[in-house]
Amino acid sequence: MTTAAASQSFPERASTLGPMLRSRTDEIEAAGSLPDDIVSAMQEVDLLRMWVPAAYDGPEVPAAEALDAMVELGRHDGAVAWCTMIANTTSLLAARLPADWARKLFGETTSIGAGFAQPRGEARVVDGGLRITGQWQWGSFTRHATAVAGGCRVVDGGDDAPRVPFVFFEPADVTWIDNWDVIGLRGTGSSDYTVTDAFVPDGRWVDFGRRPDLVVDRPLYHFSFYGLLAVGVAATVIGMADRAVDEFAVSVSDRVPQGSKRPLGDKPAVQTEAAKAEATVRSSLAFVHDVVGATWERAEAGLDMTDDHRRLLRLAAADAVQRCGDTVSRLYRAAGGEAVYRRTPIEKLFRDVNVATQHAMVSERFYETVGRIRLGIETDMRTL
């Protein structure tokens, strides 16, 4: 890492890379994956290991600062921000892995973790570990990962066996299926991936079926994995929405639509959309920062999150994603016919954001879950 980069905050590092990322956004989308030199540039400034514990030579960046870095990357390229979110939320689990495996998987500056947490694999207990077969969707950034993870259910094991292990495979054991043919976030490489009878040694997993103990007891790791995953998704979407506000302002300021004698930006309805969009982006980010800050204060005191902290993290994340997604869609419509052309940045932002809104952690239906909790209705809290 250069001396200049080492002296920068992580949002500043993201901002420094921003112009290069923005200039190559078409290339990233066409490739369907991040180019190797872009990944290397991000590794050079540790943007893919922000949440690796300091105990394993990681930056261990405070939650809010890392999220601001993801917002900044989202302003430049949605796929880059998304992959950054995936790598960092996966690396959170280093604090719950046995120390020897955590250091092996995340201790190098080139380490990248990625995977899909839902238990789509079947695991059988064997001498020395697990044998696993399965297929997972949404394999964002896994082709670049040095450790590819996947959620599993143990179908053959005793009472002491892990219940729902999130296991880390060797990349050589993984096969990818080229089926990431989608409308947006094409550059994330989120294709399906499979393993067949792959051996995973003892301890190379975190058991989501039981509350995994902290091996590294630091404030950051008192956050729930799912909570930081959700606000990570929100950060990428907020960044994209913020970029859309800027692009909309440029697009309508002096463009005169057919059949009109004045710029589109002179219309009161268009001015109203611009104002509402900015308010939505700013208020969404403020809500996320509010709940992340409150949780951080509790974590610094050495206390675990309460159910209400978990609920509010998920509510802030889902609300940010859904409101910002709707905002970008409204800006796309208000920008007129020019917005349908691929030459306009708002066209790509519209497509990328409307893929991100489908993520299970922040989808529209999650309002029901947090609403039930707020109303005192019994609700399964395990996935919060």
PDB file of N, CA, C and O in Angstrom, residues 59-128:
ATOM      1  N   PRO A  59      -7.807  -4.499   8.656  1.00  0.00           N
ATOM      2  CA  PRO A  59      -8.008  -3.096   9.042  1.00  0.00           C
ATOM      3  C   PRO A  59      -8.999  -2.907  10.188  1.00  0.00           C
ATOM      4  O   PRO A  59      -8.915  -1.920  10.906  1.00  0.00           O
ATOM      5  N   GLU A  60      -9.973  -3.844  10.328  1.00  0.00           N
ATOM      6  CA  GLU A  60     -11.019  -3.762  11.350  1.00  0.00           C
ATOM      7  C   GLU A  60     -11.626  -2.352  11.398  1.00  0.00           C
ATOM      8  O   GLU A  60     -11.623  -1.672  12.424  1.00  0.00           O
ATOM      9  N   VAL A  61     -12.148  -1.939  10.281  1.00  0.00           N
ATOM     10  CA  VAL A  61     -12.684  -0.588  10.116  1.00  0.00           C
ATOM     11  C   VAL A  61     -14.030  -0.472  10.832  1.00  0.00           C
ATOM     12  O   VAL A  61     -14.875  -1.368  10.710  1.00  0.00           O
ATOM     13  N   PRO A  62     -14.274   0.599  11.578  1.00  0.00           N
ATOM     14  CA  PRO A  62     -15.588   0.779  12.215  1.00  0.00           C
ATOM     15  C   PRO A  62     -16.715   0.677  11.195  1.00  0.00           C
ATOM     16  O   PRO A  62     -16.562   1.046  10.024  1.00  0.00           O
ATOM     17  N   ALA A  63     -17.851   0.193  11.658  1.00  0.00           N
ATOM     18  CA  ALA A  63     -18.957  -0.109  10.759  1.00  0.00           C
ATOM     19  C   ALA A  63     -19.350   1.080   9.896  1.00  0.00           C
ATOM     20  O   ALA A  63     -19.504   0.963   8.670  1.00  0.00           O
ATOM     21  N   ALA A  64     -19.535   2.247  10.498  1.00  0.00           N
ATOM     22  CA  ALA A  64     -20.020   3.409   9.753  1.00  0.00           C
ATOM     23  C   ALA A  64     -19.025   3.847   8.686  1.00  0.00           C
ATOM     24  O   ALA A  64     -19.415   4.223   7.572  1.00  0.00           O
ATOM     25  N   GLU A  65     -17.745   3.809   8.992  1.00  0.00           N
ATOM     26  CA  GLU A  65     -16.733   4.230   8.010  1.00  0.00           C
ATOM     27  C   GLU A  65     -16.713   3.288   6.805  1.00  0.00           C
ATOM     28  O   GLU A  65     -16.627   3.729   5.653  1.00  0.00           O
ATOM     29  N   ALA A  66     -16.803   1.991   7.064  1.00  0.00           N
ATOM     30  CA  ALA A  66     -16.822   1.033   5.956  1.00  0.00           C
ATOM     31  C   ALA A  66     -18.066   1.209   5.098  1.00  0.00           C
ATOM     32  O   ALA A  66     -18.014   1.137   3.863  1.00  0.00           O
ATOM     33  N   LEU A  67     -19.206   1.457   5.747  1.00  0.00           N
ATOM     34  CA  LEU A  67     -20.440   1.669   4.986  1.00  0.00           C
ATOM     35  C   LEU A  67     -20.339   2.922   4.125  1.00  0.00           C
ATOM     36  O   LEU A  67     -20.806   2.937   2.977  1.00  0.00           O
ATOM     37  N   ASP A  68     -19.716   3.966   4.639  1.00  0.00           N
ATOM     38  CA  ASP A  68     -19.527   5.177   3.837  1.00  0.00           C
ATOM     39  C   ASP A  68     -18.638   4.906   2.625  1.00  0.00           C
ATOM     40  O   ASP A  68     -18.835   5.501   1.555  1.00  0.00           O
ATOM     41  N   ALA A  69     -17.660   4.019   2.783  1.00  0.00           N
ATOM     42  CA  ALA A  69     -16.825   3.642   1.636  1.00  0.00           C
ATOM     43  C   ALA A  69     -17.657   2.924   0.581  1.00  0.00           C
ATOM     44  O   ALA A  69     -17.483   3.147  -0.627  1.00  0.00           O
ATOM     45  N   MET A  70     -18.592   2.059   1.015  1.00  0.00           N
ATOM     46  CA  MET A  70     -19.468   1.366   0.069  1.00  0.00           C
ATOM     47  C   MET A  70     -20.402   2.346  -0.642  1.00  0.00           C
ATOM     48  O   MET A  70     -20.659   2.215  -1.840  1.00  0.00           O
ATOM     49  N   VAL A  71     -20.907   3.337   0.099  1.00  0.00           N
ATOM     50  CA  VAL A  71     -21.737   4.379  -0.520  1.00  0.00           C
ATOM     51  C   VAL A  71     -20.935   5.085  -1.609  1.00  0.00           C
ATOM     52  O   VAL A  71     -21.427   5.302  -2.726  1.00  0.00           O
ATOM     53  N   GLU A  72     -19.707   5.443  -1.288  1.00  0.00           N
ATOM     54  CA  GLU A  72     -18.877   6.153  -2.256  1.00  0.00           C
ATOM     55  C   GLU A  72     -18.619   5.310  -3.494  1.00  0.00           C
ATOM     56  O   GLU A  72     -18.704   5.796  -4.624  1.00  0.00           O
ATOM     57  N   LEU A  73     -18.330   4.038  -3.326  1.00  0.00           N
ATOM     58  CA  LEU A  73     -18.137   3.163  -4.487  1.00  0.00           C
ATOM     59  C   LEU A  73     -19.418   3.050  -5.303  1.00  0.00           C
ATOM     60  O   LEU A  73     -19.372   3.011  -6.539  1.00  0.00           O
ATOM     61  N   GLY A  74     -20.578   3.016  -4.631  1.00  0.00           N
ATOM     62  CA  GLY A  74     -21.843   2.949  -5.343  1.00  0.00           C
ATOM     63  C   GLY A  74     -22.079   4.148  -6.230  1.00  0.00           C
ATOM     64  O   GLY A  74     -22.791   4.054  -7.241  1.00  0.00           O
ATOM     65  N   ARG A  75     -21.504   5.283  -5.885  1.00  0.00           N
ATOM     66  CA  ARG A  75     -21.632   6.474  -6.720  1.00  0.00           C
ATOM     67  C   ARG A  75     -20.908   6.322  -8.053  1.00  0.00           C
ATOM     68  O   ARG A  75     -21.206   7.033  -9.013  1.00  0.00           O
ATOM     69  N   HIS A  76     -19.949   5.406  -8.102  1.00  0.00           N
ATOM     70  CA  HIS A  76     -19.127   5.270  -9.300  1.00  0.00           C
ATOM     71  C   HIS A  76     -19.458   4.038 -10.130  1.00  0.00           C
ATOM     72  O   HIS A  76     -19.496   4.104 -11.361  1.00  0.00           O
ATOM     73  N   ASP A  77     -19.710   2.910  -9.469  1.00  0.00           N
ATOM     74  CA  ASP A  77     -20.118   1.710 -10.193  1.00  0.00           C
ATOM     75  C   ASP A  77     -20.821   0.759  -9.231  1.00  0.00           C
ATOM     76  O   ASP A  77     -20.241   0.342  -8.223  1.00  0.00           O
ATOM     77  N   GLY A  78     -22.048   0.394  -9.564  1.00  0.00           N
ATOM     78  CA  GLY A  78     -22.836  -0.444  -8.681  1.00  0.00           C
ATOM     79  C   GLY A  78     -22.255  -1.823  -8.481  1.00  0.00           C
ATOM     80  O   GLY A  78     -22.295  -2.372  -7.373  1.00  0.00           O
ATOM     81  N   ALA A  79     -21.700  -2.417  -9.539  1.00  0.00           N
ATOM     82  CA  ALA A  79     -21.150  -3.766  -9.426  1.00  0.00           C
ATOM     83  C   ALA A  79     -19.940  -3.789  -8.502  1.00  0.00           C
ATOM     84  O   ALA A  79     -19.763  -4.716  -7.701  1.00  0.00           O
ATOM     85  N   VAL A  80     -19.094  -2.776  -8.605  1.00  0.00           N
ATOM     86  CA  VAL A  80     -17.923  -2.703  -7.733  1.00  0.00           C
ATOM     87  C   VAL A  80     -18.361  -2.572  -6.274  1.00  0.00           C
ATOM     88  O   VAL A  80     -17.825  -3.254  -5.383  1.00  0.00           O
ATOM     89  N   ALA A  81     -19.330  -1.708  -6.027  1.00  0.00           N
ATOM     90  CA  ALA A  81     -19.826  -1.537  -4.659  1.00  0.00           C
ATOM     91  C   ALA A  81     -20.429  -2.826  -4.129  1.00  0.00           C
ATOM     92  O   ALA A  81     -20.220  -3.204  -2.969  1.00  0.00           O
ATOM     93  N   TRP A  82     -21.184  -3.512  -4.980  1.00  0.00           N
ATOM     94  CA  TRP A  82     -21.826  -4.767  -4.570  1.00  0.00           C
ATOM     95  C   TRP A  82     -20.783  -5.822  -4.201  1.00  0.00           C
ATOM     96  O   TRP A  82     -20.895  -6.486  -3.157  1.00  0.00           O
ATOM     97  N   CYS A  83     -19.791  -5.990  -5.029  1.00  0.00           N
ATOM     98  CA  CYS A  83     -18.749  -6.981  -4.742  1.00  0.00           C
ATOM     99  C   CYS A  83     -17.983  -6.622  -3.477  1.00  0.00           C
ATOM    100  O   CYS A  83     -17.599  -7.502  -2.696  1.00  0.00           O
ATOM    101  N   THR A  84     -17.757  -5.336  -3.263  1.00  0.00           N
ATOM    102  CA  THR A  84     -17.097  -4.888  -2.040  1.00  0.00           C
ATOM    103  C   THR A  84     -17.931  -5.234  -0.816  1.00  0.00           C
ATOM    104  O   THR A  84     -17.412  -5.705   0.205  1.00  0.00           O
ATOM    105  N   MET A  85     -19.231  -5.025  -0.913  1.00  0.00           N
ATOM    106  CA  MET A  85     -20.141  -5.377   0.183  1.00  0.00           C
ATOM    107  C   MET A  85     -20.084  -6.878   0.476  1.00  0.00           C
ATOM    108  O   MET A  85     -19.997  -7.297   1.638  1.00  0.00           O
ATOM    109  N   ILE A  86     -20.100  -7.691  -0.564  1.00  0.00           N
ATOM    110  CA  ILE A  86     -20.062  -9.152  -0.384  1.00  0.00           C
ATOM    111  C   ILE A  86     -18.762  -9.582   0.289  1.00  0.00           C
ATOM    112  O   ILE A  86     -18.763 -10.370   1.255  1.00  0.00           O
ATOM    113  N   ALA A  87     -17.642  -9.085  -0.196  1.00  0.00           N
ATOM    114  CA  ALA A  87     -16.348  -9.477   0.369  1.00  0.00           C
ATOM    115  C   ALA A  87     -16.241  -9.089   1.840  1.00  0.00           C
ATOM    116  O   ALA A  87     -15.750  -9.870   2.672  1.00  0.00           O
ATOM    117  N   ASN A  88     -16.707  -7.906   2.177  1.00  0.00           N
ATOM    118  CA  ASN A  88     -16.552  -7.430   3.553  1.00  0.00           C
ATOM    119  C   ASN A  88     -17.515  -8.092   4.515  1.00  0.00           C
ATOM    120  O   ASN A  88     -17.130  -8.423   5.645  1.00  0.00           O
ATOM    121  N   THR A  89     -18.754  -8.292   4.124  1.00  0.00           N
ATOM    122  CA  THR A  89     -19.675  -8.961   5.046  1.00  0.00           C
ATOM    123  C   THR A  89     -19.252 -10.412   5.272  1.00  0.00           C
ATOM    124  O   THR A  89     -19.392 -10.930   6.386  1.00  0.00           O
ATOM    125  N   THR A  90     -18.713 -11.065   4.246  1.00  0.00           N
ATOM    126  CA  THR A  90     -18.217 -12.432   4.436  1.00  0.00           C
ATOM    127  C   THR A  90     -17.048 -12.441   5.414  1.00  0.00           C
ATOM    128  O   THR A  90     -16.938 -13.326   6.277  1.00  0.00           O
ATOM    129  N   SER A  91     -16.188 -11.439   5.322  1.00  0.00           N
ATOM    130  CA  SER A  91     -15.005 -11.410   6.187  1.00  0.00           C
ATOM    131  C   SER A  91     -15.348 -11.155   7.648  1.00  0.00           C
ATOM    132  O   SER A  91     -14.523 -11.411   8.539  1.00  0.00           O
ATOM    133  N   LEU A  92     -16.555 -10.659   7.934  1.00  0.00           N
ATOM    134  CA  LEU A  92     -16.984 -10.515   9.330  1.00  0.00           C
ATOM    135  C   LEU A  92     -16.874 -11.832  10.091  1.00  0.00           C
ATOM    136  O   LEU A  92     -16.613 -11.854  11.298  1.00  0.00           O
ATOM    137  N   LEU A  93     -17.089 -12.935   9.381  1.00  0.00           N
ATOM    138  CA  LEU A  93     -17.125 -14.238  10.036  1.00  0.00           C
ATOM    139  C   LEU A  93     -15.746 -14.704  10.486  1.00  0.00           C
ATOM    140  O   LEU A  93     -15.641 -15.685  11.226  1.00  0.00           O
ATOM    141  N   ALA A  94     -14.706 -14.001  10.065  1.00  0.00           N
ATOM    142  CA  ALA A  94     -13.373 -14.339  10.566  1.00  0.00           C
ATOM    143  C   ALA A  94     -13.322 -14.254  12.084  1.00  0.00           C
ATOM    144  O   ALA A  94     -12.576 -14.996  12.734  1.00  0.00           O
ATOM    145  N   ALA A  95     -14.114 -13.376  12.672  1.00  0.00           N
ATOM    146  CA  ALA A  95     -14.114 -13.204  14.136  1.00  0.00           C
ATOM    147  C   ALA A  95     -14.759 -14.374  14.854  1.00  0.00           C
ATOM    148  O   ALA A  95     -14.636 -14.494  16.081  1.00  0.00           O
ATOM    149  N   ARG A  96     -15.461 -15.249  14.124  1.00  0.00           N
ATOM    150  CA  ARG A  96     -16.143 -16.396  14.739  1.00  0.00           C
ATOM    151  C   ARG A  96     -15.548 -17.735  14.291  1.00  0.00           C
ATOM    152  O   ARG A  96     -15.980 -18.775  14.770  1.00  0.00           O
ATOM    153  N   LEU A  97     -14.584 -17.697  13.403  1.00  0.00           N
ATOM    154  CA  LEU A  97     -13.888 -18.917  13.004  1.00  0.00           C
ATOM    155  C   LEU A  97     -12.799 -19.247  14.025  1.00  0.00           C
ATOM    156  O   LEU A  97     -12.284 -18.348  14.696  1.00  0.00           O
ATOM    157  N   PRO A  98     -12.422 -20.522  14.134  1.00  0.00           N
ATOM    158  CA  PRO A  98     -11.222 -20.838  14.908  1.00  0.00           C
ATOM    159  C   PRO A  98     -10.036 -20.018  14.395  1.00  0.00           C
ATOM    160  O   PRO A  98      -9.913 -19.787  13.182  1.00  0.00           O
ATOM    161  N   ALA A  99      -9.203 -19.554  15.295  1.00  0.00           N
ATOM    162  CA  ALA A  99      -8.162 -18.589  14.933  1.00  0.00           C
ATOM    163  C   ALA A  99      -7.261 -19.080  13.811  1.00  0.00           C
ATOM    164  O   ALA A  99      -6.872 -18.300  12.922  1.00  0.00           O
ATOM    165  N   ASP A 100      -6.908 -20.374  13.821  1.00  0.00           N
ATOM    166  CA  ASP A 100      -6.000 -20.849  12.773  1.00  0.00           C
ATOM    167  C   ASP A 100      -6.650 -20.783  11.399  1.00  0.00           C
ATOM    168  O   ASP A 100      -6.024 -20.389  10.410  1.00  0.00           O
ATOM    169  N   TRP A 101      -7.953 -21.130  11.320  1.00  0.00           N
ATOM    170  CA  TRP A 101      -8.640 -21.042  10.037  1.00  0.00           C
ATOM    171  C   TRP A 101      -8.880 -19.582   9.643  1.00  0.00           C
ATOM    172  O   TRP A 101      -8.788 -19.230   8.457  1.00  0.00           O
ATOM    173  N   ALA A 102      -9.195 -18.731  10.597  1.00  0.00           N
ATOM    174  CA  ALA A 102      -9.425 -17.322  10.285  1.00  0.00           C
ATOM    175  C   ALA A 102      -8.177 -16.692   9.679  1.00  0.00           C
ATOM    176  O   ALA A 102      -8.251 -15.959   8.687  1.00  0.00           O
ATOM    177  N   ARG A 103      -7.030 -16.985  10.272  1.00  0.00           N
ATOM    178  CA  ARG A 103      -5.792 -16.413   9.746  1.00  0.00           C
ATOM    179  C   ARG A 103      -5.474 -16.983   8.365  1.00  0.00           C
ATOM    180  O   ARG A 103      -5.030 -16.262   7.467  1.00  0.00           O
ATOM    181  N   LYS A 104      -5.706 -18.278   8.180  1.00  0.00           N
ATOM    182  CA  LYS A 104      -5.420 -18.901   6.883  1.00  0.00           C
ATOM    183  C   LYS A 104      -6.326 -18.330   5.787  1.00  0.00           C
ATOM    184  O   LYS A 104      -5.880 -18.068   4.663  1.00  0.00           O
ATOM    185  N   LEU A 105      -7.608 -18.131   6.113  1.00  0.00           N
ATOM    186  CA  LEU A 105      -8.572 -17.705   5.099  1.00  0.00           C
ATOM    187  C   LEU A 105      -8.565 -16.207   4.845  1.00  0.00           C
ATOM    188  O   LEU A 105      -8.843 -15.763   3.726  1.00  0.00           O
ATOM    189  N   PHE A 106      -8.248 -15.401   5.889  1.00  0.00           N
ATOM    190  CA  PHE A 106      -8.398 -13.953   5.759  1.00  0.00           C
ATOM    191  C   PHE A 106      -7.153 -13.160   6.125  1.00  0.00           C
ATOM    192  O   PHE A 106      -7.184 -11.928   6.090  1.00  0.00           O
ATOM    193  N   GLY A 107      -6.066 -13.825   6.475  1.00  0.00           N
ATOM    194  CA  GLY A 107      -4.895 -13.118   6.975  1.00  0.00           C
ATOM    195  C   GLY A 107      -4.016 -12.477   5.926  1.00  0.00           C
ATOM    196  O   GLY A 107      -3.225 -11.586   6.251  1.00  0.00           O
ATOM    197  N   GLU A 108      -4.138 -12.885   4.667  1.00  0.00           N
ATOM    198  CA  GLU A 108      -3.312 -12.306   3.606  1.00  0.00           C
ATOM    199  C   GLU A 108      -3.990 -11.063   3.030  1.00  0.00           C
ATOM    200  O   GLU A 108      -5.227 -10.977   2.978  1.00  0.00           O
ATOM    201  N   THR A 109      -3.183 -10.120   2.546  1.00  0.00           N
ATOM    202  CA  THR A 109      -3.750  -8.894   1.972  1.00  0.00           C
ATOM    203  C   THR A 109      -4.533  -9.172   0.692  1.00  0.00           C
ATOM    204  O   THR A 109      -5.356  -8.349   0.281  1.00  0.00           O
ATOM    205  N   THR A 110      -4.295 -10.310   0.063  1.00  0.00           N
ATOM    206  CA  THR A 110      -5.018 -10.677  -1.155  1.00  0.00           C
ATOM    207  C   THR A 110      -6.243 -11.540  -0.882  1.00  0.00           C
ATOM    208  O   THR A 110      -6.913 -11.973  -1.817  1.00  0.00           O
ATOM    209  N   SER A 111      -6.564 -11.776   0.385  1.00  0.00           N
ATOM    210  CA  SER A 111      -7.693 -12.640   0.738  1.00  0.00           C
ATOM    211  C   SER A 111      -9.018 -12.010   0.326  1.00  0.00           C
ATOM    212  O   SER A 111      -9.230 -10.806   0.509  1.00  0.00           O
ATOM    213  N   ILE A 112      -9.906 -12.835  -0.212  1.00  0.00           N
ATOM    214  CA  ILE A 112     -11.257 -12.404  -0.560  1.00  0.00           C
ATOM    215  C   ILE A 112     -12.217 -13.526  -0.191  1.00  0.00           C
ATOM    216  O   ILE A 112     -12.043 -14.668  -0.616  1.00  0.00           O
ATOM    217  N   GLY A 113     -13.229 -13.208   0.593  1.00  0.00           N
ATOM    218  CA  GLY A 113     -14.286 -14.164   0.895  1.00  0.00           C
ATOM    219  C   GLY A 113     -15.562 -13.778   0.171  1.00  0.00           C
ATOM    220  O   GLY A 113     -15.846 -12.598  -0.015  1.00  0.00           O
ATOM    221  N   ALA A 114     -16.319 -14.770  -0.259  1.00  0.00           N
ATOM    222  CA  ALA A 114     -17.607 -14.513  -0.913  1.00  0.00           C
ATOM    223  C   ALA A 114     -18.419 -15.798  -0.869  1.00  0.00           C
ATOM    224  O   ALA A 114     -17.871 -16.896  -0.791  1.00  0.00           O
ATOM    225  N   GLY A 115     -19.754 -15.656  -0.927  1.00  0.00           N
ATOM    226  CA  GLY A 115     -20.598 -16.836  -0.928  1.00  0.00           C
ATOM    227  C   GLY A 115     -22.030 -16.495  -0.601  1.00  0.00           C
ATOM    228  O   GLY A 115     -22.380 -15.328  -0.354  1.00  0.00           O
ATOM    229  N   PHE A 116     -22.871 -17.514  -0.580  1.00  0.00           N
ATOM    230  CA  PHE A 116     -24.309 -17.372  -0.357  1.00  0.00           C
ATOM    231  C   PHE A 116     -24.663 -18.125   0.913  1.00  0.00           C
ATOM    232  O   PHE A 116     -24.410 -19.330   1.024  1.00  0.00           O
ATOM    233  N   ALA A 117     -25.260 -17.419   1.882  1.00  0.00           N
ATOM    234  CA  ALA A 117     -25.418 -17.981   3.222  1.00  0.00           C
ATOM    235  C   ALA A 117     -26.586 -18.943   3.360  1.00  0.00           C
ATOM    236  O   ALA A 117     -26.590 -19.773   4.280  1.00  0.00           O
ATOM    237  N   GLN A 118     -27.595 -18.856   2.504  1.00  0.00           N
ATOM    238  CA  GLN A 118     -28.736 -19.751   2.661  1.00  0.00           C
ATOM    239  C   GLN A 118     -28.308 -21.211   2.525  1.00  0.00           C
ATOM    240  O   GLN A 118     -27.470 -21.548   1.672  1.00  0.00           O
ATOM    241  N   PRO A 119     -28.850 -22.117   3.353  1.00  0.00           N
ATOM    242  CA  PRO A 119     -28.381 -23.511   3.368  1.00  0.00           C
ATOM    243  C   PRO A 119     -28.887 -24.315   2.170  1.00  0.00           C
ATOM    244  O   PRO A 119     -29.874 -25.033   2.255  1.00  0.00           O
ATOM    245  N   ARG A 120     -28.174 -24.218   1.068  1.00  0.00           N
ATOM    246  CA  ARG A 120     -28.541 -24.921  -0.158  1.00  0.00           C
ATOM    247  C   ARG A 120     -27.699 -26.181  -0.395  1.00  0.00           C
ATOM    248  O   ARG A 120     -27.896 -26.872  -1.383  1.00  0.00           O
ATOM    249  N   GLY A 121     -26.765 -26.446   0.502  1.00  0.00           N
ATOM    250  CA  GLY A 121     -25.944 -27.644   0.373  1.00  0.00           C
ATOM    251  C   GLY A 121     -26.308 -28.680   1.417  1.00  0.00           C
ATOM    252  O   GLY A 121     -26.886 -28.365   2.462  1.00  0.00           O
ATOM    253  N   GLU A 122     -25.988 -29.936   1.138  1.00  0.00           N
ATOM    254  CA  GLU A 122     -26.168 -31.025   2.098  1.00  0.00           C
ATOM    255  C   GLU A 122     -24.803 -31.484   2.574  1.00  0.00           C
ATOM    256  O   GLU A 122     -23.908 -31.760   1.771  1.00  0.00           O
ATOM    257  N   ALA A 123     -24.652 -31.541   3.905  1.00  0.00           N
ATOM    258  CA  ALA A 123     -23.374 -31.912   4.510  1.00  0.00           C
ATOM    259  C   ALA A 123     -23.518 -33.209   5.289  1.00  0.00           C
ATOM    260  O   ALA A 123     -24.528 -33.426   5.970  1.00  0.00           O
ATOM    261  N   ARG A 124     -22.510 -34.048   5.185  1.00  0.00           N
ATOM    262  CA  ARG A 124     -22.440 -35.302   5.946  1.00  0.00           C
ATOM    263  C   ARG A 124     -21.156 -35.317   6.754  1.00  0.00           C
ATOM    264  O   ARG A 124     -20.088 -34.988   6.241  1.00  0.00           O
ATOM    265  N   VAL A 125     -21.286 -35.694   8.017  1.00  0.00           N
ATOM    266  CA  VAL A 125     -20.130 -35.751   8.897  1.00  0.00           C
ATOM    267  C   VAL A 125     -19.265 -36.954   8.535  1.00  0.00           C
ATOM    268  O   VAL A 125     -19.771 -38.078   8.406  1.00  0.00           O
ATOM    269  N   VAL A 126     -17.972 -36.697   8.348  1.00  0.00           N
ATOM    270  CA  VAL A 126     -16.997 -37.761   8.085  1.00  0.00           C
ATOM    271  C   VAL A 126     -15.807 -37.519   8.994  1.00  0.00           C
ATOM    272  O   VAL A 126     -15.717 -36.491   9.668  1.00  0.00           O
ATOM    273  N   ASP A 127     -14.890 -38.447   9.022  1.00  0.00           N
ATOM    274  CA  ASP A 127     -13.685 -38.274   9.834  1.00  0.00           C
ATOM    275  C   ASP A 127     -12.949 -37.012   9.405  1.00  0.00           C
ATOM    276  O   ASP A 127     -12.597 -36.851   8.231  1.00  0.00           O
ATOM    277  N   GLY A 128     -12.752 -36.111  10.369  1.00  0.00           N
ATOM    278  CA  GLY A 128     -11.960 -34.917  10.102  1.00  0.00           C
ATOM    279  C   GLY A 128     -12.703 -33.750   9.509  1.00  0.00           C
ATOM    280  O   GLY A 128     -12.086 -32.711   9.233  1.00  0.00           O
TER     281      GLY A 128
END
